[in-house]
Amino acid sequence: MNNKVLIILAILAIVCFGIFFFQLNHNITTVIVFNETEIPENGTAVGFLMDSYGRGVANQTVYYHQAGDNEGVMVNVTTDSEGIFKIENMKYMPESAGKNYYGDILFEGYGEYRGCLYEYNLTVLH
């Protein structure tokens, strides 16, 4: 009787390990974070694309709306080997009225990583 229970527990442990391993390597949630949301004019915003385990997501493309551009125009940057990316030389564009922000920051997802959207805007101070 004890051998049957041990065999069943071993099978359950193997199934649980398999599910954990699959979840660890497939369909991983990602998130974008920034060190600051108010950036001085001509400054640099530093962002971090990380997965749900707190690891940086390396060599991935992040898209964003640049101040003054039409909403459909997206600019891109690439994360480095640690998941860090920079939006450099940020401009204050007072003549662009409602489009004077950096926002719609998006990672579309790739491979095992699911996409994510940074839901806030970056403000340029002058």
JSON list of C-alpha atoms in Angstrom, two decimals:
[
{"chain": "A", "resi": 1, "resn": "MET", "atom": "CA", "xyz": [0.00, 0.00, 0.00]},
{"chain": "A", "resi": 2, "resn": "ASN", "atom": "CA", "xyz": [2.79, 2.45, 0.88]},
{"chain": "A", "resi": 3, "resn": "ASN", "atom": "CA", "xyz": [4.54, 1.85, -2.45]},
{"chain": "A", "resi": 4, "resn": "LYS", "atom": "CA", "xyz": [1.38, 2.79, -4.38]},
{"chain": "A", "resi": 5, "resn": "VAL", "atom": "CA", "xyz": [1.05, 6.04, -2.44]},
{"chain": "A", "resi": 6, "resn": "LEU", "atom": "CA", "xyz": [4.70, 6.90, -3.07]},
{"chain": "A", "resi": 7, "resn": "ILE", "atom": "CA", "xyz": [4.32, 6.18, -6.79]},
{"chain": "A", "resi": 8, "resn": "ILE", "atom": "CA", "xyz": [1.21, 8.41, -6.99]},
{"chain": "A", "resi": 9, "resn": "LEU", "atom": "CA", "xyz": [3.00, 11.20, -5.10]},
{"chain": "A", "resi": 10, "resn": "ALA", "atom": "CA", "xyz": [6.03, 10.88, -7.39]},
{"chain": "A", "resi": 11, "resn": "ILE", "atom": "CA", "xyz": [3.78, 11.12, -10.48]},
{"chain": "A", "resi": 12, "resn": "LEU", "atom": "CA", "xyz": [2.04, 14.19, -9.03]},
{"chain": "A", "resi": 13, "resn": "ALA", "atom": "CA", "xyz": [5.40, 15.82, -8.27]},
{"chain": "A", "resi": 14, "resn": "ILE", "atom": "CA", "xyz": [6.57, 15.21, -11.85]},
{"chain": "A", "resi": 15, "resn": "VAL", "atom": "CA", "xyz": [3.35, 16.70, -13.25]},
{"chain": "A", "resi": 16, "resn": "CYS", "atom": "CA", "xyz": [3.65, 19.77, -10.99]},
{"chain": "A", "resi": 17, "resn": "PHE", "atom": "CA", "xyz": [7.29, 20.25, -11.98]},
{"chain": "A", "resi": 18, "resn": "GLY", "atom": "CA", "xyz": [6.34, 19.98, -15.65]},
{"chain": "A", "resi": 19, "resn": "ILE", "atom": "CA", "xyz": [3.60, 22.59, -15.29]},
{"chain": "A", "resi": 20, "resn": "PHE", "atom": "CA", "xyz": [5.96, 24.93, -13.41]},
{"chain": "A", "resi": 21, "resn": "PHE", "atom": "CA", "xyz": [8.70, 24.51, -16.03]},
{"chain": "A", "resi": 22, "resn": "PHE", "atom": "CA", "xyz": [6.23, 25.18, -18.85]},
{"chain": "A", "resi": 23, "resn": "GLN", "atom": "CA", "xyz": [4.91, 28.33, -17.14]},
{"chain": "A", "resi": 24, "resn": "LEU", "atom": "CA", "xyz": [8.47, 29.50, -16.49]},
{"chain": "A", "resi": 25, "resn": "ASN", "atom": "CA", "xyz": [9.36, 29.34, -20.19]},
{"chain": "A", "resi": 26, "resn": "HIS", "atom": "CA", "xyz": [6.12, 30.13, -22.06]},
{"chain": "A", "resi": 27, "resn": "ASN", "atom": "CA", "xyz": [3.64, 32.99, -22.10]},
{"chain": "A", "resi": 28, "resn": "ILE", "atom": "CA", "xyz": [5.60, 35.10, -19.61]},
{"chain": "A", "resi": 29, "resn": "THR", "atom": "CA", "xyz": [4.03, 38.38, -18.49]},
{"chain": "A", "resi": 30, "resn": "THR", "atom": "CA", "xyz": [6.12, 41.53, -18.97]},
{"chain": "A", "resi": 31, "resn": "VAL", "atom": "CA", "xyz": [5.98, 45.04, -17.51]},
{"chain": "A", "resi": 32, "resn": "ILE", "atom": "CA", "xyz": [7.63, 48.39, -18.32]},
{"chain": "A", "resi": 33, "resn": "VAL", "atom": "CA", "xyz": [8.84, 50.65, -15.50]},
{"chain": "A", "resi": 34, "resn": "PHE", "atom": "CA", "xyz": [10.57, 54.05, -15.52]},
{"chain": "A", "resi": 35, "resn": "ASN", "atom": "CA", "xyz": [12.83, 55.69, -12.97]},
{"chain": "A", "resi": 36, "resn": "GLU", "atom": "CA", "xyz": [11.08, 59.07, -13.49]},
{"chain": "A", "resi": 37, "resn": "THR", "atom": "CA", "xyz": [7.98, 60.30, -15.31]},
{"chain": "A", "resi": 38, "resn": "GLU", "atom": "CA", "xyz": [8.91, 64.00, -15.39]},
{"chain": "A", "resi": 39, "resn": "ILE", "atom": "CA", "xyz": [11.99, 64.58, -17.52]},
{"chain": "A", "resi": 40, "resn": "PRO", "atom": "CA", "xyz": [13.79, 67.90, -18.08]},
{"chain": "A", "resi": 41, "resn": "GLU", "atom": "CA", "xyz": [13.94, 69.14, -21.68]},
{"chain": "A", "resi": 42, "resn": "ASN", "atom": "CA", "xyz": [16.79, 67.46, -23.63]},
{"chain": "A", "resi": 43, "resn": "GLY", "atom": "CA", "xyz": [16.95, 64.87, -20.85]},
{"chain": "A", "resi": 44, "resn": "THR", "atom": "CA", "xyz": [16.82, 61.09, -20.99]},
{"chain": "A", "resi": 45, "resn": "ALA", "atom": "CA", "xyz": [14.12, 58.77, -19.68]},
{"chain": "A", "resi": 46, "resn": "VAL", "atom": "CA", "xyz": [15.45, 55.40, -18.57]},
{"chain": "A", "resi": 47, "resn": "GLY", "atom": "CA", "xyz": [13.03, 52.49, -18.77]},
{"chain": "A", "resi": 48, "resn": "PHE", "atom": "CA", "xyz": [13.23, 48.83, -17.84]},
{"chain": "A", "resi": 49, "resn": "LEU", "atom": "CA", "xyz": [11.42, 45.99, -19.57]},
{"chain": "A", "resi": 50, "resn": "MET", "atom": "CA", "xyz": [11.18, 43.08, -17.18]},
{"chain": "A", "resi": 51, "resn": "ASP", "atom": "CA", "xyz": [9.38, 39.79, -16.99]},
{"chain": "A", "resi": 52, "resn": "SER", "atom": "CA", "xyz": [7.19, 38.53, -14.17]},
{"chain": "A", "resi": 53, "resn": "TYR", "atom": "CA", "xyz": [10.25, 36.98, -12.49]},
{"chain": "A", "resi": 54, "resn": "GLY", "atom": "CA", "xyz": [12.02, 40.36, -12.24]},
{"chain": "A", "resi": 55, "resn": "ARG", "atom": "CA", "xyz": [14.55, 39.57, -14.98]},
{"chain": "A", "resi": 56, "resn": "GLY", "atom": "CA", "xyz": [15.34, 42.09, -17.70]},
{"chain": "A", "resi": 57, "resn": "VAL", "atom": "CA", "xyz": [14.10, 41.20, -21.19]},
{"chain": "A", "resi": 58, "resn": "ALA", "atom": "CA", "xyz": [17.12, 41.67, -23.45]},
{"chain": "A", "resi": 59, "resn": "ASN", "atom": "CA", "xyz": [17.31, 42.82, -27.07]},
{"chain": "A", "resi": 60, "resn": "GLN", "atom": "CA", "xyz": [13.62, 43.60, -27.58]},
{"chain": "A", "resi": 61, "resn": "THR", "atom": "CA", "xyz": [11.98, 46.52, -29.39]},
{"chain": "A", "resi": 62, "resn": "VAL", "atom": "CA", "xyz": [9.92, 49.03, -27.41]},
{"chain": "A", "resi": 63, "resn": "TYR", "atom": "CA", "xyz": [7.72, 51.51, -29.29]},
{"chain": "A", "resi": 64, "resn": "TYR", "atom": "CA", "xyz": [6.55, 54.95, -28.12]},
{"chain": "A", "resi": 65, "resn": "HIS", "atom": "CA", "xyz": [4.76, 58.10, -29.25]},
{"chain": "A", "resi": 66, "resn": "GLN", "atom": "CA", "xyz": [7.10, 61.07, -29.46]},
{"chain": "A", "resi": 67, "resn": "ALA", "atom": "CA", "xyz": [5.98, 64.60, -28.57]},
{"chain": "A", "resi": 68, "resn": "GLY", "atom": "CA", "xyz": [4.70, 66.50, -31.58]},
{"chain": "A", "resi": 69, "resn": "ASP", "atom": "CA", "xyz": [4.17, 63.45, -33.80]},
{"chain": "A", "resi": 70, "resn": "ASN", "atom": "CA", "xyz": [0.76, 62.30, -34.99]},
{"chain": "A", "resi": 71, "resn": "GLU", "atom": "CA", "xyz": [-0.75, 59.54, -32.89]},
{"chain": "A", "resi": 72, "resn": "GLY", "atom": "CA", "xyz": [-0.16, 56.87, -35.52]},
{"chain": "A", "resi": 73, "resn": "VAL", "atom": "CA", "xyz": [3.59, 57.58, -35.66]},
{"chain": "A", "resi": 74, "resn": "MET", "atom": "CA", "xyz": [5.65, 55.39, -33.34]},
{"chain": "A", "resi": 75, "resn": "VAL", "atom": "CA", "xyz": [9.38, 55.55, -32.67]},
{"chain": "A", "resi": 76, "resn": "ASN", "atom": "CA", "xyz": [11.32, 52.55, -31.38]},
{"chain": "A", "resi": 77, "resn": "VAL", "atom": "CA", "xyz": [14.26, 51.76, -29.13]},
{"chain": "A", "resi": 78, "resn": "THR", "atom": "CA", "xyz": [15.88, 48.44, -28.28]},
{"chain": "A", "resi": 79, "resn": "THR", "atom": "CA", "xyz": [16.54, 47.10, -24.81]},
{"chain": "A", "resi": 80, "resn": "ASP", "atom": "CA", "xyz": [20.13, 46.27, -23.88]},
{"chain": "A", "resi": 81, "resn": "SER", "atom": "CA", "xyz": [21.34, 42.95, -22.48]},
{"chain": "A", "resi": 82, "resn": "GLU", "atom": "CA", "xyz": [19.79, 43.78, -19.09]},
{"chain": "A", "resi": 83, "resn": "GLY", "atom": "CA", "xyz": [16.40, 44.99, -20.37]},
{"chain": "A", "resi": 84, "resn": "ILE", "atom": "CA", "xyz": [17.19, 48.70, -20.00]},
{"chain": "A", "resi": 85, "resn": "PHE", "atom": "CA", "xyz": [16.24, 51.18, -22.72]},
{"chain": "A", "resi": 86, "resn": "LYS", "atom": "CA", "xyz": [16.61, 54.96, -23.04]},
{"chain": "A", "resi": 87, "resn": "ILE", "atom": "CA", "xyz": [14.50, 57.64, -24.67]},
{"chain": "A", "resi": 88, "resn": "GLU", "atom": "CA", "xyz": [17.09, 60.35, -25.22]},
{"chain": "A", "resi": 89, "resn": "ASN", "atom": "CA", "xyz": [17.00, 64.07, -26.03]},
{"chain": "A", "resi": 90, "resn": "MET", "atom": "CA", "xyz": [13.35, 64.50, -25.07]},
{"chain": "A", "resi": 91, "resn": "LYS", "atom": "CA", "xyz": [11.83, 67.67, -26.53]},
{"chain": "A", "resi": 92, "resn": "TYR", "atom": "CA", "xyz": [9.18, 70.03, -25.17]},
{"chain": "A", "resi": 93, "resn": "MET", "atom": "CA", "xyz": [6.83, 70.93, -28.05]},
{"chain": "A", "resi": 94, "resn": "PRO", "atom": "CA", "xyz": [4.36, 73.63, -26.90]},
{"chain": "A", "resi": 95, "resn": "GLU", "atom": "CA", "xyz": [2.98, 74.09, -30.43]},
{"chain": "A", "resi": 96, "resn": "SER", "atom": "CA", "xyz": [1.77, 70.48, -30.55]},
{"chain": "A", "resi": 97, "resn": "ALA", "atom": "CA", "xyz": [-0.93, 71.16, -27.94]},
{"chain": "A", "resi": 98, "resn": "GLY", "atom": "CA", "xyz": [-2.54, 67.82, -26.96]},
{"chain": "A", "resi": 99, "resn": "LYS", "atom": "CA", "xyz": [0.27, 65.77, -28.50]},
{"chain": "A", "resi": 100, "resn": "ASN", "atom": "CA", "xyz": [3.00, 67.22, -26.26]},
{"chain": "A", "resi": 101, "resn": "TYR", "atom": "CA", "xyz": [3.88, 64.01, -24.44]},
{"chain": "A", "resi": 102, "resn": "TYR", "atom": "CA", "xyz": [5.85, 60.82, -24.75]},
{"chain": "A", "resi": 103, "resn": "GLY", "atom": "CA", "xyz": [3.49, 57.94, -24.26]},
{"chain": "A", "resi": 104, "resn": "ASP", "atom": "CA", "xyz": [1.76, 54.87, -25.64]},
{"chain": "A", "resi": 105, "resn": "ILE", "atom": "CA", "xyz": [4.94, 53.02, -24.64]},
{"chain": "A", "resi": 106, "resn": "LEU", "atom": "CA", "xyz": [4.48, 49.50, -25.91]},
{"chain": "A", "resi": 107, "resn": "PHE", "atom": "CA", "xyz": [6.22, 46.15, -26.04]},
{"chain": "A", "resi": 108, "resn": "GLU", "atom": "CA", "xyz": [4.40, 43.99, -28.57]},
{"chain": "A", "resi": 109, "resn": "GLY", "atom": "CA", "xyz": [5.67, 40.70, -27.19]},
{"chain": "A", "resi": 110, "resn": "TYR", "atom": "CA", "xyz": [8.00, 38.20, -28.78]},
{"chain": "A", "resi": 111, "resn": "GLY", "atom": "CA", "xyz": [8.54, 34.48, -28.40]},
{"chain": "A", "resi": 112, "resn": "GLU", "atom": "CA", "xyz": [7.64, 33.42, -24.88]},
{"chain": "A", "resi": 113, "resn": "TYR", "atom": "CA", "xyz": [7.08, 37.03, -23.72]},
{"chain": "A", "resi": 114, "resn": "ARG", "atom": "CA", "xyz": [3.61, 38.58, -23.74]},
{"chain": "A", "resi": 115, "resn": "GLY", "atom": "CA", "xyz": [3.25, 42.20, -24.77]},
{"chain": "A", "resi": 116, "resn": "CYS", "atom": "CA", "xyz": [2.58, 45.06, -22.37]},
{"chain": "A", "resi": 117, "resn": "LEU", "atom": "CA", "xyz": [1.67, 48.75, -22.43]},
{"chain": "A", "resi": 118, "resn": "TYR", "atom": "CA", "xyz": [2.95, 51.46, -20.08]},
{"chain": "A", "resi": 119, "resn": "GLU", "atom": "CA", "xyz": [-0.32, 53.19, -19.23]},
{"chain": "A", "resi": 120, "resn": "TYR", "atom": "CA", "xyz": [1.06, 56.59, -18.29]},
{"chain": "A", "resi": 121, "resn": "ASN", "atom": "CA", "xyz": [2.77, 59.42, -20.19]},
{"chain": "A", "resi": 122, "resn": "LEU", "atom": "CA", "xyz": [6.21, 60.90, -19.71]},
{"chain": "A", "resi": 123, "resn": "THR", "atom": "CA", "xyz": [6.11, 64.67, -19.22]},
{"chain": "A", "resi": 124, "resn": "VAL", "atom": "CA", "xyz": [8.87, 66.95, -20.50]},
{"chain": "A", "resi": 125, "resn": "LEU", "atom": "CA", "xyz": [9.59, 69.92, -18.23]},
{"chain": "A", "resi": 126, "resn": "HIS", "atom": "CA", "xyz": [11.07, 73.12, -19.59]}
]
